[in-house]
Coordinates of C-alpha atoms in Angstrom, one line a residue:
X1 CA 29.7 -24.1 15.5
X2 CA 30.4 -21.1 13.3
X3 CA 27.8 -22.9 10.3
X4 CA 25.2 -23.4 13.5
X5 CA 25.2 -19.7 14.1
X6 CA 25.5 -18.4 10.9
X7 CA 22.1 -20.9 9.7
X8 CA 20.2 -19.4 12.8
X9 CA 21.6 -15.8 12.0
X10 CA 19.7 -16.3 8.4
X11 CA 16.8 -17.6 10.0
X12 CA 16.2 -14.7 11.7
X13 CA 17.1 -12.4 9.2
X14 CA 14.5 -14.7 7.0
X15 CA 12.0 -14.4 9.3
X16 CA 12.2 -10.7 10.2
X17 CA 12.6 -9.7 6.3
X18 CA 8.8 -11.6 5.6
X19 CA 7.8 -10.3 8.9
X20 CA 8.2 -6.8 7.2
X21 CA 6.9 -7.6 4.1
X22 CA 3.7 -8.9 5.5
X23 CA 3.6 -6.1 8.2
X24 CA 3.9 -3.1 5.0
X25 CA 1.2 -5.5 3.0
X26 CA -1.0 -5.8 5.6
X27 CA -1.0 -1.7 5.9
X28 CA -1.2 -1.2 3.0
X29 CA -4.6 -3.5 2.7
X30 CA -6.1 -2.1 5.3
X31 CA -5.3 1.6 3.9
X32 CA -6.8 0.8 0.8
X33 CA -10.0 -1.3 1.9
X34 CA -11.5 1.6 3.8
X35 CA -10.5 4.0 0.5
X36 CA -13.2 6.8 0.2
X37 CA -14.4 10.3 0.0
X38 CA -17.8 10.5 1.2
X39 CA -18.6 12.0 -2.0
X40 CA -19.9 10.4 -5.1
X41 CA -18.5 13.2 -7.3
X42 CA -14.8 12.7 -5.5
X43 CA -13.2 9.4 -6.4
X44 CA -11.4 7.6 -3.5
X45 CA -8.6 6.3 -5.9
X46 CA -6.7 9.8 -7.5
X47 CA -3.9 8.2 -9.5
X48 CA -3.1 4.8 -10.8
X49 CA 0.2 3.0 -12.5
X50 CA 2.0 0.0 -12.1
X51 CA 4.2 1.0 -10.0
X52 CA 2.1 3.8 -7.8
X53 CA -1.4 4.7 -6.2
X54 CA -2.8 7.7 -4.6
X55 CA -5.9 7.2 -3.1
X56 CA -8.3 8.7 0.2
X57 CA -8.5 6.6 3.3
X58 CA -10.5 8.3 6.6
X59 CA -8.5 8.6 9.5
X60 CA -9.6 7.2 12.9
X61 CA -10.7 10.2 14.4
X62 CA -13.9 11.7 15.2
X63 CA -15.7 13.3 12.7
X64 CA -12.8 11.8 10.6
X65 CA -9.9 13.8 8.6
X66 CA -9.1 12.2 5.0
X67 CA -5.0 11.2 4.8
X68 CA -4.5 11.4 0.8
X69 CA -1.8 8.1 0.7
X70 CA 0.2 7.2 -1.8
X71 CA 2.0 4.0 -2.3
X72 CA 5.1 3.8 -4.8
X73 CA 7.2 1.5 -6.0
X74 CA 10.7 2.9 -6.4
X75 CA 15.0 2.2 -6.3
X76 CA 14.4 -1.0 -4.6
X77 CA 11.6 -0.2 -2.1
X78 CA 7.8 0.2 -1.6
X79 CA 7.0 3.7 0.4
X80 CA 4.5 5.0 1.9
X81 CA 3.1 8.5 1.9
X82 CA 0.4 10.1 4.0
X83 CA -1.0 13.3 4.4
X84 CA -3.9 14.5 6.5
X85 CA -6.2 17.1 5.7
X86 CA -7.0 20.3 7.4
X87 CA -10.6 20.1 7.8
X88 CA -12.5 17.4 8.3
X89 CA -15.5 17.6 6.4
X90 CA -16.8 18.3 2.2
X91 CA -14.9 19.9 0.5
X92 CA -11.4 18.5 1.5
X93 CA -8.7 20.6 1.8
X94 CA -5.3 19.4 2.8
X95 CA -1.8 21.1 3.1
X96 CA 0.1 22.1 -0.4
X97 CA 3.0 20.2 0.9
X98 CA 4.0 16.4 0.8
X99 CA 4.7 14.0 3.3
X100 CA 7.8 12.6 4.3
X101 CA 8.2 9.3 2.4
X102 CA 8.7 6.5 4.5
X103 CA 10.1 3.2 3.2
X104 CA 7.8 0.7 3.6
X105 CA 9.8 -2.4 2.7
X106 CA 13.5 -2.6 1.3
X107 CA 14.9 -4.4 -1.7
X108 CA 11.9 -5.0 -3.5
X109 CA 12.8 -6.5 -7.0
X110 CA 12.0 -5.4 -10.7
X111 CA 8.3 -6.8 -11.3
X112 CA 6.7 -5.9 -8.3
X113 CA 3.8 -3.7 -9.2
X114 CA -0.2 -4.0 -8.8
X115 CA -2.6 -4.4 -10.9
X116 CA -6.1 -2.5 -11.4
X117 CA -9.9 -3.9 -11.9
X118 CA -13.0 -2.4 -12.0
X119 CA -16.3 -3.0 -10.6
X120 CA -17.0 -5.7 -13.0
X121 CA -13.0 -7.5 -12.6
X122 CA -12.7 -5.8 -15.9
X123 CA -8.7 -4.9 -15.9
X124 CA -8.6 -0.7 -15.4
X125 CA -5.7 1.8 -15.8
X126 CA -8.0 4.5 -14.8
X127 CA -8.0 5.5 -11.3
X128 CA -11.4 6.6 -10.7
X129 CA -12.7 3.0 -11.8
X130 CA -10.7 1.0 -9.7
X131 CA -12.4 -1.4 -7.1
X132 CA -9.8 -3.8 -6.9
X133 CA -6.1 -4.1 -7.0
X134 CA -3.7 -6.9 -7.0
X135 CA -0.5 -6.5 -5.3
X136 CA 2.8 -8.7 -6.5
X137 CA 5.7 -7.7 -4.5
X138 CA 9.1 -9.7 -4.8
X139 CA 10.9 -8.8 -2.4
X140 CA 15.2 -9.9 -2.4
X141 CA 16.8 -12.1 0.1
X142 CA 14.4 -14.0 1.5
X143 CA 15.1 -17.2 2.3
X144 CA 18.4 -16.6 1.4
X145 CA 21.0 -13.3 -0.3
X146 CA 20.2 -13.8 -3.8
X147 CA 17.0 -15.3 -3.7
X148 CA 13.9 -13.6 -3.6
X149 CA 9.9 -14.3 -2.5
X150 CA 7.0 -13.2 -3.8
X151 CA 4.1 -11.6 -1.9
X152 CA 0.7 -11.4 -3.3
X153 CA -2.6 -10.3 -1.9
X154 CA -5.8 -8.6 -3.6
X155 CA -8.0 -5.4 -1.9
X156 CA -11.3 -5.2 -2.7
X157 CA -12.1 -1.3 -1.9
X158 CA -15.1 -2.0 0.4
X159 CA -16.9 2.0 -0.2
X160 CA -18.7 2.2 -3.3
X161 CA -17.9 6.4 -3.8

């Protein structure tokens, strides 16, 4: 009995860790998909690394604010951090302070990162040329403690600013 509910304790832990996972990937798509400035002389992607990306993303309101959103790998988790600007037309102005960071998804494991292309799928490390990016996150203890599965999806930035 105790091996019967510890196996269906796991499964549920399993399913709500890649339930998590896919939840912060799936933001984290649709953050970067819609990436722009509306303004050909602003790039929509600010800063690029393995392991981080800043980039502009309209909000949902009307006329739309820009949230400058940066995604980071760091100590064993993805974050997440948005700001919104003040004004909601060119130019864009937006608070001097940060955002809170929120954690996106826990015990992510060394060799997560992302990786950059460029209009033509040429690999890029600079951030005003990226068009694509590939995301590899491996994140620990799914199925099981001590193992580990690996999430993978690629964003093509739909707005050509």
């Amino acid at each position: 009995l105790q091996s019967s509910n510890r196996s269906s304790d796991d499964l549920r832990r399993n399913t709500d860790a890649r339930a998590q996972a896919r939840s912060a990937i799936d933001l984290f798509v649709r953050d970067l998909r819609q990436a722009q400035t509306g303004d050909r002389g602003f790039p929509a992607v600010e800063a690029l690394s393995p392991s981080l990306i800043t980039f502009y993303s309209p909000d949902k309101s009307t006329p739309f604010r820009l949230r400058k959103i940066t995604y980071r790998i760091t100590a064993g988790a993805l974050t997440r951090e948005e700001i919104t600007s003040s004004n909601t037309g060119l130019p864009w102005t937006f608070p001097a302070t940060t955002g809170p960071q929120n954690i996106a998804i826990e015990n992510v494991k060394t060799g997560s990162q992302w990786a950059a292309f460029d209009r033509a799928g040429t690999p890029t490390v600079t951030a005003s040329q990226v068009r694509r990016l590939d995301i590899t996150l491996i994140v620990n203890g799914i199925p099981r403690p001590g193992a580990s599965q690996t999430f993978t999806q690629s964003v093509q930035i739909r707005t050509e600013y």
